[in-house]
CSV table of C-alpha atoms in Angstrom, one decimal:
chain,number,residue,atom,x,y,z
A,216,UNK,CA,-36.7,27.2,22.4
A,217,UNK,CA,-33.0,28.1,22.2
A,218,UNK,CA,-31.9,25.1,23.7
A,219,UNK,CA,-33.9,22.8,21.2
A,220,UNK,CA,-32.6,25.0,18.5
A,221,UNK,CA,-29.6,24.0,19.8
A,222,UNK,CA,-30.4,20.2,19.8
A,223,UNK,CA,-31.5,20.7,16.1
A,224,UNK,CA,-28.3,22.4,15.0
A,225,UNK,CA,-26.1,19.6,16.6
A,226,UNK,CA,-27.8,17.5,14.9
A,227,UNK,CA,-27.5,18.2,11.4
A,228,UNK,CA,-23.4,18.6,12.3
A,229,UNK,CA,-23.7,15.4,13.5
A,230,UNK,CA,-25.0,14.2,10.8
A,231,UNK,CA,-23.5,16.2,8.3
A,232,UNK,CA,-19.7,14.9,9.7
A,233,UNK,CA,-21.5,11.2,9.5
A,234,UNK,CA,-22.1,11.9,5.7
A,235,UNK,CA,-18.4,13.6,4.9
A,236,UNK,CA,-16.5,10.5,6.9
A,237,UNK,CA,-18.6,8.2,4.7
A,238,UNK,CA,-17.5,10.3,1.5
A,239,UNK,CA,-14.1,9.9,2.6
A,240,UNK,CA,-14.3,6.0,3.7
A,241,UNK,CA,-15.5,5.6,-0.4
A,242,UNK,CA,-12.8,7.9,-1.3
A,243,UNK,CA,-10.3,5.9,-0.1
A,244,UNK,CA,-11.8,2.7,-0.9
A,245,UNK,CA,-12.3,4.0,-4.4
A,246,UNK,CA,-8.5,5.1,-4.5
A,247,UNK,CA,-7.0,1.7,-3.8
A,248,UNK,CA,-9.7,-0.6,-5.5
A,249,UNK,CA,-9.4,1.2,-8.6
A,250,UNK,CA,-5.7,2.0,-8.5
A,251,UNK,CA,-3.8,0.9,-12.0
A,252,UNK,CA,-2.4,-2.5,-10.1
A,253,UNK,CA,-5.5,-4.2,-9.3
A,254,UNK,CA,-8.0,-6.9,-11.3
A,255,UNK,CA,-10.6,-4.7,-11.2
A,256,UNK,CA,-9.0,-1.8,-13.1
A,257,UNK,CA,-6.7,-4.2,-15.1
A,258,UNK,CA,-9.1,-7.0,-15.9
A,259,UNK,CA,-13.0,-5.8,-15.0
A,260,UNK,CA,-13.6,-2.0,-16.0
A,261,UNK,CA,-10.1,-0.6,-17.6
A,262,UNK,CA,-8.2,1.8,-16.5
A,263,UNK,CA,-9.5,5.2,-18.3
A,264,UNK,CA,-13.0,4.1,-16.5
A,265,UNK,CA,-11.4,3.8,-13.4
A,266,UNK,CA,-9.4,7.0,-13.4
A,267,UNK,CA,-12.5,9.2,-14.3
A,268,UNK,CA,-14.6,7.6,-11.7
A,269,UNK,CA,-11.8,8.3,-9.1
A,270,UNK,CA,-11.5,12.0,-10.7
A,271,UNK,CA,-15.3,12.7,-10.0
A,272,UNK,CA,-15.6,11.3,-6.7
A,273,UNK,CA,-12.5,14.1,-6.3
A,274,UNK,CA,-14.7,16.8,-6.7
A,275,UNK,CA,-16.2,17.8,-3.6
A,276,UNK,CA,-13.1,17.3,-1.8
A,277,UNK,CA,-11.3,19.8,-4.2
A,278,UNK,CA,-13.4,22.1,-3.4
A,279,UNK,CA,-13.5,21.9,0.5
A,280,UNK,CA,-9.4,22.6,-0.2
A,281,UNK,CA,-9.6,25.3,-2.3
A,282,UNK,CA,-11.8,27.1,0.6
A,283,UNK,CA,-9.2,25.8,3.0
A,284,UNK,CA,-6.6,27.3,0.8
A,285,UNK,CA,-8.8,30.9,0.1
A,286,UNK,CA,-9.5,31.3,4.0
A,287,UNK,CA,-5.7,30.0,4.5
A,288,UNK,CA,-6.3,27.0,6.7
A,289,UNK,CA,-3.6,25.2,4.5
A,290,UNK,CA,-0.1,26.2,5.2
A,291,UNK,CA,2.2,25.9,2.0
A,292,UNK,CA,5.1,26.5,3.3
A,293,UNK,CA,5.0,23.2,4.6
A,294,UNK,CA,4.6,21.7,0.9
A,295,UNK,CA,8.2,22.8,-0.1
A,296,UNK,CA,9.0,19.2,-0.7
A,297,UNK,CA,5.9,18.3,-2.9
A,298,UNK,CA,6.6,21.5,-5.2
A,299,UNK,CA,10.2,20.6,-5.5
A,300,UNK,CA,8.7,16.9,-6.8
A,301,UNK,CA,6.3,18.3,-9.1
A,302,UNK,CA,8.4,20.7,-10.6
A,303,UNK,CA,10.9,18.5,-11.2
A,304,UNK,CA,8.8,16.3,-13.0
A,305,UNK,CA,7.5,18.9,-15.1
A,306,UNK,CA,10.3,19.8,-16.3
A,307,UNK,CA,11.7,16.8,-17.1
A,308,UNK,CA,8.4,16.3,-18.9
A,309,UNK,CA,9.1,19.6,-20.9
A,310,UNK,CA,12.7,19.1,-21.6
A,311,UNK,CA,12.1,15.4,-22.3
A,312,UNK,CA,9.5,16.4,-25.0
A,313,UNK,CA,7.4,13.2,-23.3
A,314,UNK,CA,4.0,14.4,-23.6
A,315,UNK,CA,1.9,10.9,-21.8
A,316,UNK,CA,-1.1,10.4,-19.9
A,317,UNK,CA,1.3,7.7,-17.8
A,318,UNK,CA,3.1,11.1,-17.2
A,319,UNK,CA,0.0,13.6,-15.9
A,320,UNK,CA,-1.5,10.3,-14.2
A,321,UNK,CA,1.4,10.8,-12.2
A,322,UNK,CA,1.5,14.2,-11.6
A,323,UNK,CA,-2.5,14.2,-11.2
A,324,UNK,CA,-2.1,11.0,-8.1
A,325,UNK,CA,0.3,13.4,-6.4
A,326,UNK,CA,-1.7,16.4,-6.4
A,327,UNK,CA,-4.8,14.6,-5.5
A,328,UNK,CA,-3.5,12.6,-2.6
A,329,UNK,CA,-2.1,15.9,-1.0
A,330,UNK,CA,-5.4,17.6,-1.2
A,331,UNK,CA,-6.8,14.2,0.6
A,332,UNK,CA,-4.1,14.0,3.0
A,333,UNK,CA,-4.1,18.0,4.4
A,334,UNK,CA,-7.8,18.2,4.5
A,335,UNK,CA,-8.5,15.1,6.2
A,336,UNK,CA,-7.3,14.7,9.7
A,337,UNK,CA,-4.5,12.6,9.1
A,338,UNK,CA,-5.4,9.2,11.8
A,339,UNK,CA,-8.6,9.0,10.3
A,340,UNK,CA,-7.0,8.0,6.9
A,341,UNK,CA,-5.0,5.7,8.7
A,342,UNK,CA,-7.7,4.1,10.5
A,343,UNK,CA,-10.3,4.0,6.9
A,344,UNK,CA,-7.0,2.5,5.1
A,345,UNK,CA,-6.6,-0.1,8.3
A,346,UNK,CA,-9.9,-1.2,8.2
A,347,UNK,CA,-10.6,-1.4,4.2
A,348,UNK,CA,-7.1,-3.5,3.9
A,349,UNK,CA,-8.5,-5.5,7.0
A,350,UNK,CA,-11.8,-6.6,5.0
A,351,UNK,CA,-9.7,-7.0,1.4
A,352,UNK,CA,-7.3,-9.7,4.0
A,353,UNK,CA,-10.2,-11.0,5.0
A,354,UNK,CA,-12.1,-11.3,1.9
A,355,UNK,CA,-8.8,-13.0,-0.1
A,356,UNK,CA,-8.0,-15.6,2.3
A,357,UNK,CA,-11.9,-16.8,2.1
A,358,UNK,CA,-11.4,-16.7,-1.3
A,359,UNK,CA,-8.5,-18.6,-2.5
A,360,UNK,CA,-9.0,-20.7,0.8
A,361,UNK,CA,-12.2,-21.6,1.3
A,362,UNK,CA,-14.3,-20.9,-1.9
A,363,UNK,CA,-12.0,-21.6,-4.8
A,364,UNK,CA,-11.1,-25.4,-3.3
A,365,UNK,CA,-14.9,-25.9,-2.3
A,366,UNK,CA,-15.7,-25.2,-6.7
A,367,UNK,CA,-13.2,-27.7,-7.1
A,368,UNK,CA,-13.9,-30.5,-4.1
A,369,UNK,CA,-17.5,-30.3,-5.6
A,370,UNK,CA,-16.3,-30.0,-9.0
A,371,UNK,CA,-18.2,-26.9,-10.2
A,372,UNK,CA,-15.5,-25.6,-12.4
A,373,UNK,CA,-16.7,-26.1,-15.6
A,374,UNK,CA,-20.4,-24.9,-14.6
A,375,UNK,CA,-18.8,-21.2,-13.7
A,376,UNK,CA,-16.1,-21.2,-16.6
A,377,UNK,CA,-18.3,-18.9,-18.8
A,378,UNK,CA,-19.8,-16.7,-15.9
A,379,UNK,CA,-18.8,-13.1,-15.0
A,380,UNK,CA,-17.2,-15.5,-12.0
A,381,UNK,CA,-14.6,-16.2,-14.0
A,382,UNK,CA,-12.0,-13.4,-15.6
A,383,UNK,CA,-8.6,-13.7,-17.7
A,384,UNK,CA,-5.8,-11.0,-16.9
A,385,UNK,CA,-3.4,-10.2,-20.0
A,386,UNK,CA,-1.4,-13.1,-19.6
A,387,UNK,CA,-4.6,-15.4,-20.5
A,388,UNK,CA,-4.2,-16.9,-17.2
A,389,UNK,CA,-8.2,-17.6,-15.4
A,390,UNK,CA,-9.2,-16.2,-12.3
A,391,UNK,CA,-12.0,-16.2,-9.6
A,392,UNK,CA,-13.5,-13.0,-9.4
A,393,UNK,CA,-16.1,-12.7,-6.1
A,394,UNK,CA,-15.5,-8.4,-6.2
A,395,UNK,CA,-13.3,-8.0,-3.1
A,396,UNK,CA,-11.6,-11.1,-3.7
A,397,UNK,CA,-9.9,-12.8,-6.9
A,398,UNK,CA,-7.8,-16.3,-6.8
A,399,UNK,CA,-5.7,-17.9,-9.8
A,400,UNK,CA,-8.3,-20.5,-10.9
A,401,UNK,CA,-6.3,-24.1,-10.2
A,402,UNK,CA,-6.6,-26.2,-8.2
A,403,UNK,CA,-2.7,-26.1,-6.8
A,404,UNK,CA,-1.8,-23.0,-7.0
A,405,UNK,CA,-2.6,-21.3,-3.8
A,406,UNK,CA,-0.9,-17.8,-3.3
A,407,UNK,CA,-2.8,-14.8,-2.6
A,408,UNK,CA,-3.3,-12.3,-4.8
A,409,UNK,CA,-6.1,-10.1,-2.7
A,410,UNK,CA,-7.7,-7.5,-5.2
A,411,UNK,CA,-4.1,-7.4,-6.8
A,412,UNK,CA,-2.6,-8.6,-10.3
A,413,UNK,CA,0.3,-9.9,-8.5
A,414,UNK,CA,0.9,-11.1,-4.8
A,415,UNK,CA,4.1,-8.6,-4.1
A,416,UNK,CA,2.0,-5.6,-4.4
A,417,UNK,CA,-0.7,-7.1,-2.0
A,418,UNK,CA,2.3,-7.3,0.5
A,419,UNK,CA,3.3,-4.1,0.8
A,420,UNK,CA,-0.6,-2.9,1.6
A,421,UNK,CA,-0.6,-5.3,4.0
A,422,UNK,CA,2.8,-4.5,5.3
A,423,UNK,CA,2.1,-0.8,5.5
A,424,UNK,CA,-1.1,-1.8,7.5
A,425,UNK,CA,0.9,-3.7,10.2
A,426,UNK,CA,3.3,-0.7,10.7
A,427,UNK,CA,0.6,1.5,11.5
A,428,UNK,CA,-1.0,-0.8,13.6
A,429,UNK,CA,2.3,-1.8,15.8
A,430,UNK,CA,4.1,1.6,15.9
A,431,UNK,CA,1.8,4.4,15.8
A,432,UNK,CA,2.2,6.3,19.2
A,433,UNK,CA,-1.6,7.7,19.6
A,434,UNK,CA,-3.4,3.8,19.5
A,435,UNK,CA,-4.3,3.4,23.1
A,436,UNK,CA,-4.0,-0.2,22.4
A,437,UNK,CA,-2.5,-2.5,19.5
A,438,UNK,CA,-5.2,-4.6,18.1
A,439,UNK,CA,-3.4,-7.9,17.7
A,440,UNK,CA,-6.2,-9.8,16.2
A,441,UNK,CA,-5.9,-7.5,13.1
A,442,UNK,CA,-2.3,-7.5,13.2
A,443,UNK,CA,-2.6,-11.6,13.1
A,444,UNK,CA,-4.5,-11.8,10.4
A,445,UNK,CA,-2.3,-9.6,8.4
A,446,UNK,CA,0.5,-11.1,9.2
A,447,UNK,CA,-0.9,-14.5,7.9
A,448,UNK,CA,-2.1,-12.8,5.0
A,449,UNK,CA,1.5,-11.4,3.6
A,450,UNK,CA,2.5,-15.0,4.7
A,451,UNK,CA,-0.2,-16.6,2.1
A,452,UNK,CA,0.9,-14.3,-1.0
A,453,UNK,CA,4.2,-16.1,-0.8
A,454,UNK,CA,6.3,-12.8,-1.5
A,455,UNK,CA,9.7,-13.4,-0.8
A,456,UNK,CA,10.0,-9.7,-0.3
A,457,UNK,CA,6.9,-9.6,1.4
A,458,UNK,CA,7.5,-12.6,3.9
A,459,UNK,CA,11.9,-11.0,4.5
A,460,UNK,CA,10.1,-7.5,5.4
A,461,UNK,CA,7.6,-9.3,7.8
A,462,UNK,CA,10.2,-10.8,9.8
A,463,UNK,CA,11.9,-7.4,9.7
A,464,UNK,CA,8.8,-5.9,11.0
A,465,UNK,CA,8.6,-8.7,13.9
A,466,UNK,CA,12.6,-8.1,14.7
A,467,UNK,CA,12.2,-4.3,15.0
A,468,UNK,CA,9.1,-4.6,17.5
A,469,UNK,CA,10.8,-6.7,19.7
A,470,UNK,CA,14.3,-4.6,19.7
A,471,UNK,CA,11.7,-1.9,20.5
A,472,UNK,CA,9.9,-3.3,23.1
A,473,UNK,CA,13.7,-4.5,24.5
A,474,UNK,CA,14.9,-0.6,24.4
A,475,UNK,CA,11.2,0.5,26.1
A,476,UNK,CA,11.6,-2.1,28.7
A,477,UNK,CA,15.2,-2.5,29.1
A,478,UNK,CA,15.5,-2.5,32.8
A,479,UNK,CA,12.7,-4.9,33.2
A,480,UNK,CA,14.8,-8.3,32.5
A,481,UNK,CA,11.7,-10.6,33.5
A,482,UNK,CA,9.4,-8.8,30.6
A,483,UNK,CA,12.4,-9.2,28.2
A,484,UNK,CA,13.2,-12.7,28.6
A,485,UNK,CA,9.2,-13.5,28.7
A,486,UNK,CA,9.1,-12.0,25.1
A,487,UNK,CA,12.3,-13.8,24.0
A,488,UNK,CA,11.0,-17.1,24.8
A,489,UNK,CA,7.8,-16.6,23.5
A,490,UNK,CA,9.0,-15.5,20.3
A,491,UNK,CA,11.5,-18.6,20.4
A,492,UNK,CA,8.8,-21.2,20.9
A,493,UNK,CA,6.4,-19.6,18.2
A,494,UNK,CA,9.1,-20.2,15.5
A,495,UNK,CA,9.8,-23.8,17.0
A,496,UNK,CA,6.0,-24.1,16.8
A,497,UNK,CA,5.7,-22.4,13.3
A,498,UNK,CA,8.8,-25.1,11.9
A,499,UNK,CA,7.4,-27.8,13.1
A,500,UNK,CA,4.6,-27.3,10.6
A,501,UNK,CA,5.6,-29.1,7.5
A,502,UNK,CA,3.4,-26.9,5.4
A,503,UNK,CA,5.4,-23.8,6.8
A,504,UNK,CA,8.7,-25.5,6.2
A,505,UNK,CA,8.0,-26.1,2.6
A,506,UNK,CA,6.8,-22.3,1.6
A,507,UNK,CA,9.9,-21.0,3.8
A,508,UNK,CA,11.8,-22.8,1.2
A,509,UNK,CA,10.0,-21.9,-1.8
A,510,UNK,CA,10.7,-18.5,-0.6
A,511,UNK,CA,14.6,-19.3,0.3
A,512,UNK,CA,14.7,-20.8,-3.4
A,513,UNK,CA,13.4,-18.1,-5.4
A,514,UNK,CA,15.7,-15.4,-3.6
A,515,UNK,CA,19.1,-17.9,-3.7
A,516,UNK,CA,18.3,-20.0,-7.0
A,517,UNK,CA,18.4,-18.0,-10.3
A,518,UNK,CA,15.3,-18.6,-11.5
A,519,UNK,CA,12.3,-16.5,-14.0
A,520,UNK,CA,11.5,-14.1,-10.6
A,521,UNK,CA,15.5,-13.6,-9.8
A,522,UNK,CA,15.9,-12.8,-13.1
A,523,UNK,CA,13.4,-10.4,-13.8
A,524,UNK,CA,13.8,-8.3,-10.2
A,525,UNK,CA,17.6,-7.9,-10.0
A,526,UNK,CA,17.4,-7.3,-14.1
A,527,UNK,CA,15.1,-4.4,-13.3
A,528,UNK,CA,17.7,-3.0,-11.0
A,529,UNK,CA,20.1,-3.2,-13.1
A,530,UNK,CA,18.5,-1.7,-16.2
A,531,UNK,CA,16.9,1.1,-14.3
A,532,UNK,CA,19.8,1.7,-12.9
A,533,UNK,CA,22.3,2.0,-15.7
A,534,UNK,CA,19.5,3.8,-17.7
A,535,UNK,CA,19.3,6.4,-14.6
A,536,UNK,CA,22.7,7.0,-14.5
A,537,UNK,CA,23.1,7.4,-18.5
A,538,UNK,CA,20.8,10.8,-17.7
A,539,UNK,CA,20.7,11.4,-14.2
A,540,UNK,CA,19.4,15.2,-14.5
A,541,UNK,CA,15.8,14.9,-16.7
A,542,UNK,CA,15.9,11.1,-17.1
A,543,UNK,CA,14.5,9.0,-19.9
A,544,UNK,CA,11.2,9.2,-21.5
A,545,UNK,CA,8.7,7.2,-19.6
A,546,UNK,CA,7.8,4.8,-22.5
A,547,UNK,CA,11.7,4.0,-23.4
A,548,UNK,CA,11.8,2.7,-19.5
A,549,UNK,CA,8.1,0.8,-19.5
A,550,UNK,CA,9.4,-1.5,-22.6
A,551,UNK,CA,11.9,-3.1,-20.3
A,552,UNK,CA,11.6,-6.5,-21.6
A,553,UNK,CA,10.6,-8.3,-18.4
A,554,UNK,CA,8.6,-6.7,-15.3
A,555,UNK,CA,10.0,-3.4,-13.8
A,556,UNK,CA,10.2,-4.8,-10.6
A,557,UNK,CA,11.3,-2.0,-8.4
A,558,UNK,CA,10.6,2.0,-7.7
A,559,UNK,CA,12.9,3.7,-6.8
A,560,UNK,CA,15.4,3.2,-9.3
A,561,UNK,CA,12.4,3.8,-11.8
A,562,UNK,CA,11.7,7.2,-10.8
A,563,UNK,CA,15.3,7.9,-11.1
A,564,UNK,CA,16.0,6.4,-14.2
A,565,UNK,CA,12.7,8.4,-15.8
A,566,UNK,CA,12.5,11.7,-13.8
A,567,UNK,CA,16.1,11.9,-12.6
A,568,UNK,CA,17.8,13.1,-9.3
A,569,UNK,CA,15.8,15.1,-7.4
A,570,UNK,CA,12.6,13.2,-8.0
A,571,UNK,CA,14.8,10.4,-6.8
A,572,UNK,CA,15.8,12.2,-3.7
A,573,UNK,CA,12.4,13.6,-2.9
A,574,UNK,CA,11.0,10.3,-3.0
A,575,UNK,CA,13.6,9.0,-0.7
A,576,UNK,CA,12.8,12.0,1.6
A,577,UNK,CA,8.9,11.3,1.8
A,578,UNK,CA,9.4,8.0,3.0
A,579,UNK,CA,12.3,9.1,5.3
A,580,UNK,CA,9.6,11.6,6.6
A,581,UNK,CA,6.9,8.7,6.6
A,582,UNK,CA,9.0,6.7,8.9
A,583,UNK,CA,9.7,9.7,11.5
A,584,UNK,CA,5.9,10.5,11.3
A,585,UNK,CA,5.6,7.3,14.0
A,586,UNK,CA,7.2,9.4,16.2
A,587,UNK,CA,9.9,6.3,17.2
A,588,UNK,CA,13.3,6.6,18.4
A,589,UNK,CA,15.7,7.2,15.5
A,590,UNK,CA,16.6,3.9,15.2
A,591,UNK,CA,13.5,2.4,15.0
A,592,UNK,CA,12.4,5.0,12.9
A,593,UNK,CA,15.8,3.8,10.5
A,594,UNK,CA,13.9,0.4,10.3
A,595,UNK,CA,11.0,1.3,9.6
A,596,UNK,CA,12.5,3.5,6.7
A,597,UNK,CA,14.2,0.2,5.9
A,598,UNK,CA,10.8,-1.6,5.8
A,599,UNK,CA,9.3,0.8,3.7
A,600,UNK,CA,12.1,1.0,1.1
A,601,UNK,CA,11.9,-2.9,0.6
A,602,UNK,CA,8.0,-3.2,0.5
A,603,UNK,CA,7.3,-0.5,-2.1
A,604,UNK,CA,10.2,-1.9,-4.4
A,605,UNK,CA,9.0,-5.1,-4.9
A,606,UNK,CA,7.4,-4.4,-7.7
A,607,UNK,CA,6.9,-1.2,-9.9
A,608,UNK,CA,4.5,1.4,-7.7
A,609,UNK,CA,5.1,5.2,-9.6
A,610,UNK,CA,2.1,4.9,-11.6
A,611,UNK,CA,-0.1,3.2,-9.1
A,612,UNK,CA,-2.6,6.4,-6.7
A,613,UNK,CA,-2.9,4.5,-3.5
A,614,UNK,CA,1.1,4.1,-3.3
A,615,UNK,CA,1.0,8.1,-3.6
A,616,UNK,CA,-1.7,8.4,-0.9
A,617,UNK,CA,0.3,6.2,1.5
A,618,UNK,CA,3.7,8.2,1.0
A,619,UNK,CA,2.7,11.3,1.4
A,620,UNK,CA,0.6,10.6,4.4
A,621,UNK,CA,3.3,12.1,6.3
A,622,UNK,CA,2.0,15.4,5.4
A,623,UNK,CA,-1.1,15.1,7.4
A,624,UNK,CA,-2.2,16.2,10.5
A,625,UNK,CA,-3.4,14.8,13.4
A,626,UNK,CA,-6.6,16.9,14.8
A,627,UNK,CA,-8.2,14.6,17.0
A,628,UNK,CA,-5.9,12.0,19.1
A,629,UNK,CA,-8.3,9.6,19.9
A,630,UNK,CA,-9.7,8.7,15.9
A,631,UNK,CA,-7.4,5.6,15.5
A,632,UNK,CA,-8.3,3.8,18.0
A,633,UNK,CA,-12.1,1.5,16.6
């Protein structure tokens, strides 16, 4: 009888944990597809709709921390850093006299991503976020690769113009919309844009996704396939941001794997040379050749994307410095006449110093989270600093989520590994 009882009881925890990891998989899922810099908020449902839905699906999560935090399972002490940010912000809100939604949005994406991050064990996050960015890479190279020319090879075009197949983002321009998976309808232009109203933000996702993937300590073993077909994915969006961190991201692997096996020449020089032949291999490809210079053009050549992202600096820089203690009001930054292109310099130039700093200081404490040797742990700071200031990320919840994952904690070692 009691050992049945037994049976029965481990049972319903079973299935009760089976239920709360699939709350969480939607949570997350919910948090990035519906996050202010994607088609589907921007272009399908609007953002208000997408921000309540997020809120509610919130809910039970709130409450399982607000237990944690009664029966003191939630150490605050360690949240010095977060309180500083908030604080900070709020009063620059209050002495600003900039009462906006943009503003609590903010505030509301960094209070709900901490409750997400310490009451979730912290790999299984990573491990939802690896595998939901996996099936969005997946889903966008289908898309703009093998779907969108198929409508054109058989000319269907004008039969799905005026379907819900077919969207327009705020710039008129027409897209294909298949859900998980949208691509600038014509019929030559062929970067990827993911779930994502522009391809540089789809990069840093993707870019995140690799890191965890090559330098988190408690993986058994890398999964390479994955880490392939991200790596071709940040390729195909054509992110001249996106494509220099990548390389980054390949350099500071191999001068890792060199410091781990530095006394073992043979495994060194194997790695050397097959690196070597993969970019002889890769250059040989004339396709290759001629996005590596598109690339090379649009960081060397002034052109319409130079001008806007080194612009951006330079406005939100000057406009950070002109009030460097409580910043500008949110709206006077935003009307920047071209596309706020970067983050960091943002955050300063609307919050002021010390959200600035803390910012700085979560992805500091990010990059020491994978446990590397301090120089590796320097690049991958490096990597992070570029990725999530190619374009404009302080209004945007899953950028929040990602940063502050370095707040979690890690309560089973094997959850990573799937």
């Amino acid at each position: 009888m009691i050992k049945s009882m037994d049976k029965i009881m481990n049972k319903l925890s079973s299935n009760s944990n089976k239920i709360f990891d699939f709350y969480i998989i939607l949570l997350i899922c919910s948090i990035i597809v519906f996050s202010r810099n994607t088609m589907i908020t921007s272009c399908i449902i609007g953002f208000e709709n997408s921000f309540f839905l997020v809120a509610i699906l919130f809910i039970p999560l709130y409450i399982i921390a607000l237990k944690k935090l009664i029966h003191r399972q939630i150490n605050l002490k360690k949240l010095i850093g977060i309180f500083v940010m908030i604080v900070a912000v709020v009063l620059s809100i209050i002495l600003k006299k900039d009462i906006q939604f943009y503003n609590f949005s903010i505030l509301y994406y960094i209070l709900s991503s901490i409750i997400l991050i310490l009451t979730v064990d912290s790999k299984k996050i990573q491990k939802y976020y690896i595998n939901i960015m996996f099936v969005i890479a997946i889903f966008s190279l289908i898309t703009t690769y093998l779907i969108k020319p198929l409508i054109f090879i058989f000319r269907l075009e004008n039969l799905i113009k005026d379907t819900c197949f077919i969207i327009t983002n705020s710039s008129n321009y027409y897209f294909l919309n298949l859900g998980l998976g949208f691509a600038l309808f014509d019929r030559s232009y062929d970067r990827n844009y993911g779930i994502f109203t522009e391809p540089s933000f789809f990069q840093f996702y993707l870019i995140i996704s690799i890191v965890m993937l090559i330098f988190l300590k408690n993986k058994r073993k890398i999964d390479w396939g994955k880490i392939v077909i991200f790596m071709l994915t940040v390729y195909t969006t054509k992110s001249a941001v996106g494509v220099i961190v990548l390389a980054l991201v390949v350099a500071t692997y191999v001068f890792k794997y060199i410091i781990d096996n530095r006394k073992d020449y043979k495994k060194i020089c194997k790695i050397l040379v097959c690196i070597s032949i993969a970019l002889v291999i890769l250059l040989c490809i004339p396709n290759i050749r001629k996005n590596i210079n598109f690339i090379y053009e649009k960081i060397t050549i002034k052109n319409e994307s130079s001008i806007s992202r080194f612009g951006s600096i330079e406005y939100t820089v000057k406009n950070f410095i002109s009030s460097p203690i409580i910043g500008n009001k949110i709206s006077d930054i935003l009307k920047y006449e071209n596309d706020l292109t970067n983050t960091i310099f943002t955050i300063g130039a609307v919050y002021g110093i010390i959200p600035f700093l803390c910012v700085i200081y979560f992805t500091a404490k990010l990059s020491l989270k994978f446990k590397e040797k301090k120089i590796i742990a320097f690049c991958i700071f490096i990597i992070f600093m570029l990725a999530s200031n190619s374009h404009l990320f302080i209004g945007i919840h899953s950028f929040w989520m990602i940063l502050l994952l370095s707040y979690g904690e890690v309560k089973n070692e094997s959850t990573l590994d799937s």
